[in-house]
C-alpha cells in the first residue's frame, strides 16, 4: 500500500485535503487512509467487532466523500472525520446493538511495564467494561484517554459542550475503574 | 492512592491496547468501488442511495496460491488469509451498479499514491452472478505516469540488449495515457499483433517451449517505460507456462534464491502466461484493478498486500490462462507495462484481436 504522508501535527498534508475537496478521488483516499488507524481504533472500541468496524467506516467514508465539498474547515478535517465516524458507529449500534468483544480478538497488553491499573485488568475484562458503557461515555473516554484528543476537540466530535464532555468522561472513567476493580477482586477470590 | 492524572494515563494505555485490526486490502478495494459508484450515481442521475455501491472485487474465499513457487521470479504471492464475512456491498446496490454498467457509465476511482492514473469503473455483472475470475469491479488504468523512453525497440536476440531491432510492423499502441470518464478503453492488445521481429525472440521461444498453448497467447510489451534497456530472458514458471523476465542491472529485483534485493537487477519485471486457468480461484485481495472494454481485467497491487513486488493477475478476453505481470520498479511501472501489452504474430495471437 502506498504510504500516506501527513504533517507533523498528525493532520494530513493540506494539499491532499485541498485536492480531495476539489473532487480528486485519489486524494480523498489518501485522506481517509491517513486518518483510518485512529478512526478505526475509535470504531473498534465502540463496536467491539472488526467486521462491524469495517462496515461503519465504509459508511463513514462514503458520507465524508459526499459532503467533503461542503466541508468548511472550521474544524480540523481529522475532527470532522472523527465525528462522521462516531455517528456511523452510533448508527451501527442502533441497527445491531453492541457486540461483546471476544477475548481472542483483543491483543495482549502491549506494555510489559504496565502499572497498577493495568494489572487490575485483563484485556477481555477491559473490553467488556468498555462495551458496557453507554456509547457517548465510551466515546468520551476513548477519544480523550486513548486517542489523546483535547476536551475541545472531543466535545466537537461528540457534538456536545465541553462541560458535558467532561461529565461523560468522569462517569466513564469511574465506571471503567469500578468494573476493573470488581473484576480483579473476583479473580482474587476464585 | 494513585493520583488521578496518572490513573487516567494508565487507563488510556490500557484502552490503547485494544487496538483494532488494520484495514485490509479488501476494505480499500470495497471503498474504491463504492466511491466509484458514487461518481457513477452522480453521472447517471441515479438516486444516490440506490447506487452507492458497486460490485466488490472477486468473491472472497480461500485464496489459492499459484503452484509455481519454485520459480524465483514467479509472481506467486503470499495470499493473506481472510475470514469469511458478509459482503460490504448489498445486493440491491450491485443490481443498481449493474444497470449503470449496462449504460456504459464509468467513473474515476481512487488510488492512494496520488499518481496520475485514471480508473474506469464499474462494468460487468455483479459479484454474485459470475465466477470470481470474471466478476466485475474496477476499471481500466492507463499509464500516463511513467514517461515512455524506450519506444518499441525492445526486440533482438533472447539475451541481447534491445537496441538494434527493426521497428515493429504494427504501429505501437497509442492509447492515450489517461482514459476519459465516460467509456472503458480498449485493451492495448486490441491493436494489431507485433511482428516477431519487433519483440525479443525469447517471447516466442518461451511460448513454444510451453507447448505453444493456443489459449495462452504470448503477450509482449511494446514499451518498457523506466525498464528500457533491460535484458529479457525466459523464466521458469513451471510446466505448461511461459514466462519472460527482464533483468536490469542495479535495479530492484530478486537474487537467485528468490529473495528481494533492491539492486539485484534480476527479474526486475516480466510477464508470464501461467498454467492456471483464468477462472481458477485465487487471491482476491488486490487493491486495484483495470477493466477494459473487452471485459479483460487486471487485478493488481503489492504482492501479498505488502510488496515490494507489484503484481498483476491479468485475464485477457479470449484467452484461457491467467497471466502474471510483475515489476519491482513500482506500481506505476506495472501500470505502464499493463498498458503496453500486445499479442505477437505467430505466437497464439488471435486472428482478430479482441
Coordinates of C-alpha atoms in Angstrom, one line a residue:
Chain A
X1 CA 0.0 0.0 0.0
X2 CA 1.1 3.5 -0.7
X3 CA 2.5 5.4 2.2
X4 CA 0.4 8.3 3.3
X5 CA 2.3 11.3 4.4
X6 CA 0.9 13.7 7.0
X7 CA 2.2 16.8 8.6
X8 CA 4.0 16.7 11.9
X9 CA 0.9 17.5 13.9
X10 CA -1.0 14.5 12.7
X11 CA -3.1 16.3 10.2
X12 CA -2.9 15.3 6.6
X13 CA -0.9 17.4 4.1
X14 CA -3.1 20.4 3.3
X15 CA -2.6 19.9 -0.4
X16 CA -4.1 16.5 -0.2
X17 CA -7.2 17.9 1.6
X18 CA -7.5 20.7 -1.0
X19 CA -7.3 18.3 -3.9
X20 CA -9.8 16.0 -2.2
X21 CA -12.2 18.9 -1.7
X22 CA -11.9 19.7 -5.4
X23 CA -13.1 16.2 -6.2
X24 CA -9.8 14.3 -6.6
X25 CA -10.8 10.8 -5.7
X26 CA -7.2 9.7 -5.2
X27 CA -6.6 12.5 -2.8
X28 CA -9.7 11.5 -0.9
X29 CA -8.5 8.0 -0.5
X30 CA -5.1 9.3 0.7
X31 CA -7.0 11.5 3.2
X32 CA -9.0 8.7 4.7
X33 CA -6.0 6.3 4.7
X34 CA -4.2 8.9 6.8
X35 CA -6.8 9.0 9.4
X36 CA -8.0 5.4 9.2
X37 CA -6.0 4.0 12.0
X38 CA -7.3 6.5 14.5
X39 CA -10.9 6.3 13.3
X40 CA -10.6 2.5 13.2
X41 CA -9.5 2.4 16.8
X42 CA -12.4 4.5 17.9
X43 CA -14.9 2.4 15.9
X44 CA -13.5 -0.9 17.1
X45 CA -13.5 0.2 20.7
X46 CA -17.1 1.3 20.4
X47 CA -18.4 -1.6 18.3
X48 CA -16.2 -4.4 19.6
X49 CA -16.1 -6.2 16.3
X50 CA -13.7 -5.9 13.3
X51 CA -16.3 -6.6 10.6
X52 CA -18.8 -4.1 12.0
X53 CA -15.9 -1.6 12.3
X54 CA -15.3 -2.1 8.6
X55 CA -19.0 -1.6 7.8
X56 CA -19.2 1.5 9.9
X57 CA -16.1 3.0 8.4
X58 CA -17.2 2.3 4.9
X59 CA -20.4 4.2 5.6
X60 CA -18.5 7.0 7.2
X61 CA -16.0 7.4 4.4
X62 CA -18.7 7.4 1.8
X63 CA -20.6 10.0 3.7
X64 CA -17.5 12.1 4.0
X65 CA -16.9 11.7 0.3
X66 CA -20.3 13.0 -0.4
X67 CA -20.0 16.0 1.9
X68 CA -16.4 16.9 1.6
X69 CA -17.0 19.7 -0.9
X70 CA -19.1 21.3 1.7
X71 CA -16.5 21.0 4.4
X72 CA -15.7 24.5 5.6
X73 CA -12.6 23.8 7.5
X74 CA -14.0 25.4 10.6
X75 CA -12.5 22.4 12.5
X76 CA -9.6 20.3 11.6
X77 CA -10.5 17.7 9.0
X78 CA -9.5 15.0 11.4
X79 CA -12.0 16.1 13.9
X80 CA -14.6 16.3 11.2
X81 CA -13.9 12.7 10.1
X82 CA -14.0 11.6 13.7
X83 CA -17.4 13.0 14.1
X84 CA -18.7 11.3 10.9
X85 CA -17.1 8.0 12.1
X86 CA -18.6 8.4 15.5
X87 CA -22.1 9.0 14.1
X88 CA -21.7 6.0 11.8
X89 CA -20.8 3.9 14.8
X90 CA -23.9 5.1 16.6
X91 CA -26.0 4.2 13.5
X92 CA -24.4 0.8 13.6
X93 CA -25.2 0.4 17.3
X94 CA -28.8 1.4 16.7
X95 CA -29.1 -1.2 14.0
X96 CA -27.5 -4.1 15.6
X97 CA -26.6 -3.3 19.2
X98 CA -23.4 -3.8 20.9
X99 CA -21.2 -6.8 20.3
X100 CA -19.3 -8.5 23.0
X101 CA -15.6 -8.1 22.3
X102 CA -14.3 -11.6 22.1
X103 CA -11.2 -12.1 24.2
X104 CA -9.5 -13.7 21.3
X105 CA -9.8 -10.6 19.3
X106 CA -8.2 -8.4 21.9
X107 CA -4.5 -8.0 21.7
X108 CA -2.2 -8.8 24.5
X109 CA -1.0 -6.0 26.7
X110 CA 1.5 -4.0 24.7
X111 CA 3.3 -2.5 27.7
X112 CA 5.2 -5.1 29.8
X113 CA 5.8 -2.4 32.4
X114 CA 2.2 -1.8 32.9
X115 CA 1.2 0.0 36.1
X116 CA -1.2 -0.7 38.8
X117 CA -4.3 0.0 36.8
X118 CA -3.2 -2.3 34.0
X119 CA -2.5 -5.1 36.5
X120 CA -6.1 -4.9 37.7
X121 CA -7.4 -5.6 34.3
X122 CA -7.0 -8.2 31.7
X123 CA -7.8 -7.2 28.2
X124 CA -11.0 -9.1 28.0
X125 CA -12.5 -7.5 31.0
X126 CA -11.4 -4.1 29.9
X127 CA -13.1 -4.7 26.5
X128 CA -16.2 -5.9 28.3
X129 CA -16.2 -2.9 30.7
X130 CA -15.9 -0.6 27.7
X131 CA -18.7 -2.3 25.9
X132 CA -20.9 -1.9 29.0
X133 CA -20.7 1.8 28.9
X134 CA -23.2 4.0 27.1
X135 CA -21.7 4.8 23.7
X136 CA -21.4 8.5 24.5
X137 CA -19.4 7.8 27.6
X138 CA -17.3 5.1 25.8
X139 CA -16.5 7.5 23.0
X140 CA -15.5 10.2 25.5
X141 CA -13.0 8.1 27.3
X142 CA -11.7 6.6 24.1
X143 CA -11.2 10.0 22.4
X144 CA -9.6 11.7 25.4
X145 CA -7.8 9.0 27.3
X146 CA -6.9 6.6 24.4
X147 CA -6.6 8.9 21.4
X148 CA -5.4 11.9 23.2
X149 CA -7.8 14.5 21.9
X150 CA -8.2 17.6 23.9
X151 CA -11.5 18.3 25.6
X152 CA -12.5 20.9 23.0
X153 CA -11.8 18.5 20.1
X154 CA -13.5 15.6 21.7
X155 CA -16.5 17.8 22.5
X156 CA -16.6 18.8 18.9
X157 CA -16.6 15.2 17.7
X158 CA -19.4 14.3 20.1
X159 CA -21.3 17.4 19.4
X160 CA -21.7 18.4 23.0
X161 CA -20.4 21.3 25.1
X162 CA -17.1 20.8 26.9
X163 CA -18.8 20.6 30.2
X164 CA -20.9 17.7 29.0
X165 CA -17.9 16.0 27.7
X166 CA -16.1 16.4 31.0
X167 CA -19.1 15.0 32.8
X168 CA -19.3 12.0 30.5
X169 CA -15.6 11.4 30.7
X170 CA -15.7 11.4 34.5
X171 CA -18.5 8.9 34.6
X172 CA -16.8 6.7 32.1
X173 CA -13.5 6.7 33.9
X174 CA -15.2 5.9 37.1
X175 CA -17.3 3.1 35.7
X176 CA -14.3 1.6 34.0
X177 CA -12.2 1.6 37.1
X178 CA -15.0 0.2 39.1
X179 CA -15.6 -2.6 36.7
X180 CA -12.0 -3.4 36.5
X181 CA -11.5 -3.4 40.3
X182 CA -14.5 -5.6 40.6
X183 CA -13.1 -8.0 38.1
X184 CA -9.8 -8.1 39.9
X185 CA -11.5 -8.7 43.2
X186 CA -13.4 -11.6 41.7
X187 CA -10.2 -13.0 40.3
X188 CA -8.6 -12.9 43.7
X189 CA -11.4 -14.8 45.4
X190 CA -11.5 -17.6 42.8
Chain B
X1 CA -3.6 6.0 46.3
X2 CA -2.6 6.7 42.7
X3 CA -3.0 10.3 41.6
X4 CA -5.9 10.9 39.3
X5 CA -3.8 12.1 36.3
X6 CA -1.6 9.0 36.5
X7 CA -4.7 6.8 36.8
X8 CA -6.1 8.5 33.7
X9 CA -2.9 7.9 31.8
X10 CA -2.9 4.3 32.9
X11 CA -6.5 3.9 31.7
X12 CA -5.5 5.4 28.4
X13 CA -2.7 3.0 28.0
X14 CA -5.0 0.1 28.7
X15 CA -7.6 1.4 26.3
X16 CA -4.9 1.8 23.6
X17 CA -4.1 -1.8 23.9
X18 CA -7.5 -2.7 22.5
X19 CA -6.1 -2.0 19.1
X20 CA -8.3 -2.6 16.0
X21 CA -7.0 -4.9 13.3
X22 CA -5.7 -2.8 10.5
X23 CA -7.7 -2.3 7.4
X24 CA -7.3 -5.0 4.8
X25 CA -6.7 -4.5 1.1
X26 CA -10.2 -5.8 0.6
X27 CA -11.6 -3.0 2.7
X28 CA -9.9 -0.4 0.5
X29 CA -10.9 -2.2 -2.6
X30 CA -14.5 -2.1 -1.4
X31 CA -14.2 1.5 -0.6
X32 CA -12.8 2.3 -4.0
X33 CA -15.7 0.5 -5.6
X34 CA -18.2 2.4 -3.5
X35 CA -16.6 5.8 -4.2
X36 CA -16.6 4.9 -7.9
X37 CA -20.3 4.1 -7.6
X38 CA -20.8 7.5 -6.0
X39 CA -19.5 9.1 -9.1
X40 CA -21.4 6.7 -11.3
X41 CA -24.6 7.6 -9.5
X42 CA -23.9 11.3 -9.9
X43 CA -23.1 10.9 -13.6
X44 CA -26.2 8.9 -14.2
X45 CA -28.6 10.9 -12.1
X46 CA -29.5 7.7 -10.2
X47 CA -30.7 8.3 -6.8
X48 CA -27.6 8.3 -4.7
X49 CA -28.8 5.8 -2.2
X50 CA -29.6 3.3 -4.9
X51 CA -26.2 3.4 -6.5
X52 CA -24.0 3.8 -3.5
X53 CA -22.1 0.6 -4.1
X54 CA -20.7 -1.4 -6.9
X55 CA -19.5 -4.9 -7.2
X56 CA -16.7 -5.6 -4.8
X57 CA -13.7 -7.4 -6.1
X58 CA -13.9 -11.1 -6.8
X59 CA -15.7 -13.0 -4.2
X60 CA -14.0 -13.7 -1.0
X61 CA -12.9 -17.1 -0.3
X62 CA -9.9 -19.2 0.4
X63 CA -7.2 -17.8 -1.7
X64 CA -5.3 -20.2 -3.8
X65 CA -1.6 -19.7 -4.4
X66 CA -0.3 -20.2 -7.9
X67 CA 1.6 -23.5 -8.0
X68 CA 4.7 -22.1 -9.3
X69 CA 6.6 -21.2 -6.2
X70 CA 9.7 -23.0 -7.3
X71 CA 10.5 -20.3 -9.8
X72 CA 12.2 -17.4 -8.1
X73 CA 10.7 -14.9 -10.4
X74 CA 7.3 -16.4 -10.3
X75 CA 4.8 -13.9 -9.4
X76 CA 3.4 -16.0 -6.6
X77 CA 2.4 -14.0 -3.6
X78 CA 1.7 -14.8 -0.1
X79 CA -2.1 -14.7 0.0
X80 CA -3.3 -13.3 3.2
X81 CA -5.9 -15.4 4.8
X82 CA -9.2 -13.8 5.2
X83 CA -12.1 -14.6 7.4
X84 CA -15.4 -15.2 5.8
X85 CA -17.6 -12.2 6.2
X86 CA -20.6 -10.7 4.6
X87 CA -20.1 -8.6 1.6
X88 CA -19.8 -4.9 2.3
X89 CA -21.8 -4.2 -0.8
X90 CA -25.5 -5.0 -0.6
X91 CA -27.2 -6.9 -3.4
X92 CA -29.5 -4.0 -4.3
X93 CA -26.6 -1.8 -4.8
X94 CA -24.9 -4.4 -7.0
X95 CA -28.0 -4.5 -9.1
X96 CA -28.1 -0.8 -9.4
X97 CA -24.5 -0.7 -10.4
X98 CA -25.0 -3.5 -13.0
X99 CA -27.7 -1.3 -14.5
X100 CA -25.3 1.6 -14.5
X101 CA -22.7 -0.6 -16.2
X102 CA -25.1 -1.6 -18.9
X103 CA -25.4 2.0 -19.8
X104 CA -21.7 2.2 -20.0
X105 CA -21.2 4.6 -17.2
X106 CA -17.8 4.9 -15.8
X107 CA -16.2 7.0 -13.1
X108 CA -13.0 8.0 -11.6
X109 CA -11.8 5.6 -8.9
X110 CA -9.2 6.2 -6.3
X111 CA -5.7 5.4 -5.7
X112 CA -3.7 6.0 -2.6
X113 CA -0.5 7.2 -4.1
X114 CA -1.5 10.2 -5.9
X115 CA -0.2 9.0 -9.2
X116 CA -1.8 10.3 -12.3
X117 CA -3.9 7.3 -13.1
X118 CA -7.4 7.3 -14.3
X119 CA -9.5 4.3 -13.5
X120 CA -12.7 3.4 -15.3
X121 CA -15.4 1.8 -13.3
X122 CA -17.5 -0.1 -13.0
X123 CA -18.7 -2.5 -15.6
X124 CA -19.7 -6.1 -15.8
X125 CA -22.1 -8.2 -13.9
X126 CA -22.3 -8.1 -10.1
X127 CA -20.2 -10.3 -8.0
X128 CA -22.7 -12.8 -7.1
X129 CA -23.6 -13.8 -10.5
X130 CA -20.3 -14.6 -12.1
X131 CA -17.3 -16.7 -11.3
X132 CA -14.5 -15.0 -9.4
X133 CA -12.4 -14.7 -12.4
X134 CA -14.9 -12.6 -14.3
X135 CA -16.7 -10.7 -11.7
X136 CA -16.7 -7.0 -12.2
X137 CA -15.2 -4.4 -10.2
X138 CA -12.9 -1.7 -11.1
X139 CA -11.8 -0.4 -14.3
X140 CA -9.1 0.4 -16.7
X141 CA -5.9 2.2 -15.8
X142 CA -3.8 3.9 -18.3
X143 CA -0.2 4.6 -18.0
X144 CA 0.4 8.2 -18.1
X145 CA 2.5 8.4 -15.1
X146 CA 5.6 6.9 -16.5
X147 CA 7.4 8.6 -19.3
X148 CA 7.9 6.3 -22.3
X149 CA 11.6 6.3 -23.0
X150 CA 12.2 3.0 -24.7
X151 CA 9.9 3.0 -27.6
X152 CA 9.0 -0.2 -29.2
X153 CA 12.6 -1.3 -29.9
X154 CA 12.9 -4.0 -27.4
X155 CA 13.4 -6.8 -29.9
X156 CA 16.6 -8.7 -30.5
X157 CA 18.2 -11.9 -29.5
X158 CA 17.0 -13.6 -26.4
X159 CA 19.6 -12.2 -24.2
X160 CA 20.7 -9.2 -26.1
X161 CA 20.0 -5.6 -25.1
X162 CA 17.2 -4.3 -27.2
X163 CA 19.0 -1.8 -29.2
X164 CA 19.2 -3.0 -32.8
X165 CA 15.8 -4.4 -33.6
X166 CA 13.8 -3.2 -36.5
X167 CA 10.7 -1.2 -35.8
X168 CA 7.5 -3.1 -35.4
X169 CA 5.5 -3.7 -38.4
X170 CA 2.4 -2.8 -36.5
X171 CA 2.1 0.7 -35.0
X172 CA 2.6 0.8 -31.3
X173 CA -0.3 1.2 -29.0
X174 CA -1.3 4.8 -29.0
X175 CA -3.9 4.6 -26.3
X176 CA -4.0 7.9 -24.5
X177 CA -2.2 8.0 -21.2
X178 CA -5.4 8.6 -19.4
X179 CA -8.9 7.4 -20.2
X180 CA -11.7 9.9 -20.1
X181 CA -14.5 9.4 -17.8
X182 CA -17.3 8.0 -19.9
X183 CA -16.0 4.9 -21.6
X184 CA -13.8 2.0 -21.0
X185 CA -10.8 2.0 -23.1
X186 CA -10.0 -0.9 -25.4
X187 CA -7.1 -3.0 -24.3
X188 CA -3.7 -2.4 -25.8
X189 CA -3.7 -5.9 -27.3
X190 CA -6.7 -5.0 -29.4
X191 CA -4.4 -3.4 -31.9
X192 CA -2.5 -5.4 -34.5
X193 CA -0.1 -8.0 -33.2
X194 CA 3.5 -7.2 -33.1
X195 CA 5.7 -8.8 -35.7
X196 CA 8.0 -11.4 -34.3
X197 CA 11.0 -9.3 -35.4
X198 CA 9.7 -6.5 -33.2
X199 CA 9.9 -8.3 -29.9
X200 CA 12.7 -10.1 -28.2
X201 CA 12.9 -13.7 -29.5
X202 CA 12.6 -15.0 -26.0
X203 CA 8.9 -14.4 -26.1
X204 CA 8.3 -16.8 -29.0
X205 CA 10.9 -19.2 -27.6
X206 CA 9.2 -19.3 -24.2
X207 CA 5.7 -19.7 -25.7
X208 CA 6.8 -22.5 -27.9
X209 CA 8.7 -24.2 -25.1
X210 CA 5.5 -24.2 -23.1
X211 CA 3.8 -26.2 -25.9
X212 CA 2.5 -23.3 -27.9
X213 CA -0.6 -23.0 -25.8
X214 CA -3.4 -21.7 -28.0
X215 CA -5.4 -20.5 -25.1
X216 CA -2.4 -18.6 -23.6
X217 CA -1.0 -16.5 -26.4
X218 CA 2.3 -14.7 -25.9
X219 CA 1.9 -11.1 -24.9
X220 CA 4.9 -8.8 -25.2
X221 CA 5.5 -5.2 -24.1
X222 CA 5.7 -2.6 -26.8
X223 CA 7.2 -0.2 -24.4
X224 CA 9.2 -0.8 -21.2
X225 CA 8.9 2.6 -19.7
X226 CA 11.5 3.0 -17.0
X227 CA 12.6 -0.5 -17.7
X228 CA 14.1 0.5 -21.0
X229 CA 17.3 -1.2 -21.6
X230 CA 16.6 -4.3 -19.5
X231 CA 17.5 -7.6 -20.9
X232 CA 14.8 -10.2 -21.5
X233 CA 15.2 -13.9 -20.8
X234 CA 13.0 -16.9 -20.5
X235 CA 11.9 -17.7 -16.9
X236 CA 10.7 -20.8 -15.3
X237 CA 7.1 -20.7 -14.3
X238 CA 6.6 -24.5 -14.2
X239 CA 5.2 -26.9 -16.7
X240 CA 2.8 -25.6 -19.3
X241 CA 3.6 -22.0 -18.6
X242 CA 5.7 -19.5 -20.4
X243 CA 7.4 -16.5 -18.9
X244 CA 9.8 -13.8 -19.8
X245 CA 11.7 -11.9 -17.1
X246 CA 13.7 -8.8 -17.6
X247 CA 17.0 -8.2 -15.9
X248 CA 18.1 -4.7 -15.4
X249 CA 21.4 -4.1 -13.7
X250 CA 21.3 -2.3 -10.3
X251 CA 17.5 -2.2 -10.4
X252 CA 15.4 -3.8 -7.8
X253 CA 14.8 -7.5 -8.3
X254 CA 15.4 -10.8 -6.7
X255 CA 18.5 -12.8 -6.0
X256 CA 18.9 -16.3 -7.4
X257 CA 17.3 -17.7 -4.3
X258 CA 14.2 -15.6 -4.9
X259 CA 14.7 -13.1 -2.1
X260 CA 14.3 -9.4 -2.8
X261 CA 17.3 -7.2 -3.3
X262 CA 16.9 -3.5 -4.1
X263 CA 19.9 -3.8 -6.5
X264 CA 19.7 -7.4 -7.6
X265 CA 18.9 -6.4 -11.2
X266 CA 17.4 -9.8 -11.7
X267 CA 13.8 -10.4 -12.7
X268 CA 13.1 -6.7 -12.3
X269 CA 9.9 -7.1 -14.2
X270 CA 8.3 -9.5 -16.6
X271 CA 5.3 -11.4 -17.7
X272 CA 4.1 -15.0 -17.6
X273 CA 1.3 -17.0 -19.1
X274 CA 0.7 -19.3 -16.2
X275 CA -0.7 -22.8 -16.2
X276 CA -3.6 -21.7 -14.2
X277 CA -7.0 -21.1 -15.8
X278 CA -8.2 -17.5 -15.7
X279 CA -11.3 -18.8 -13.9
X280 CA -9.5 -20.5 -11.1
X281 CA -10.0 -19.4 -7.5
X282 CA -7.1 -17.4 -6.3
X283 CA -6.1 -14.5 -4.2
X284 CA -8.7 -11.7 -4.4
X285 CA -7.2 -9.1 -2.1
X286 CA -5.6 -6.8 -4.6
X287 CA -6.5 -3.2 -4.0
X288 CA -6.7 -2.1 -7.6
X289 CA -8.0 -3.2 -10.9
X290 CA -8.1 -2.4 -14.6
X291 CA -11.1 -3.2 -16.6
X292 CA -11.0 -2.9 -20.3
X293 CA -13.8 -2.6 -22.8
X294 CA -13.5 -6.2 -23.9
X295 CA -14.1 -7.4 -20.4
X296 CA -10.4 -8.2 -19.9
X297 CA -9.3 -7.2 -16.4
X298 CA -6.2 -7.0 -14.3
X299 CA -6.2 -7.1 -10.5
X300 CA -3.0 -5.7 -9.1
X301 CA -1.2 -4.2 -6.2
X302 CA 1.6 -5.1 -3.9
X303 CA 2.3 -8.8 -3.8
X304 CA 0.8 -10.3 -0.7
X305 CA -0.5 -6.9 0.2
X306 CA 2.8 -5.5 1.2
X307 CA 5.2 -5.9 -1.8
X308 CA 7.9 -4.9 -2.6
X309 CA 7.0 -6.5 -5.9
X310 CA 4.0 -5.1 -7.7
X311 CA 2.0 -7.9 -9.2
X312 CA -1.0 -8.1 -11.5
X313 CA -3.3 -11.0 -12.3
X314 CA -4.4 -10.4 -15.8
X315 CA -7.3 -12.0 -17.5
X316 CA -7.4 -11.4 -21.2
X317 CA -10.7 -11.9 -23.0
X318 CA -10.5 -14.8 -25.4
X319 CA -7.5 -16.3 -23.5
X320 CA -8.0 -19.1 -21.1
X321 CA -4.9 -18.7 -18.9
X322 CA -4.2 -16.4 -16.1
X323 CA -1.3 -14.0 -16.9
X324 CA 1.0 -12.6 -14.3
X325 CA 2.7 -9.3 -14.9
X326 CA 5.1 -8.0 -12.3
X327 CA 7.5 -5.2 -11.6
X328 CA 9.9 -4.4 -8.9
X329 CA 10.1 -0.9 -10.2
X330 CA 6.9 0.1 -8.6
X331 CA 3.2 0.2 -9.2
X332 CA 3.4 3.0 -11.8
X333 CA 5.7 0.9 -13.8
X334 CA 3.4 -2.1 -13.5
X335 CA 0.6 0.0 -14.8
X336 CA 2.7 1.2 -17.7
X337 CA 3.5 -2.4 -18.6
X338 CA -0.1 -3.4 -18.4
X339 CA -0.9 -0.6 -20.8
X340 CA 1.7 -1.7 -23.3
X341 CA 0.9 -5.4 -23.8
X342 CA 0.5 -6.7 -27.4
X343 CA 0.0 -10.0 -29.0
X344 CA 2.8 -11.4 -31.0
X345 CA 2.3 -12.7 -34.5
X346 CA 2.7 -16.4 -34.8
X347 CA 2.6 -16.9 -31.0
X348 CA -1.0 -17.6 -30.4
X349 CA -2.3 -14.2 -31.4
X350 CA -6.0 -14.3 -32.3
X351 CA -6.9 -13.7 -35.9
X352 CA -9.0 -10.8 -34.8
X353 CA -7.7 -9.3 -31.6
X354 CA -10.4 -8.9 -29.1

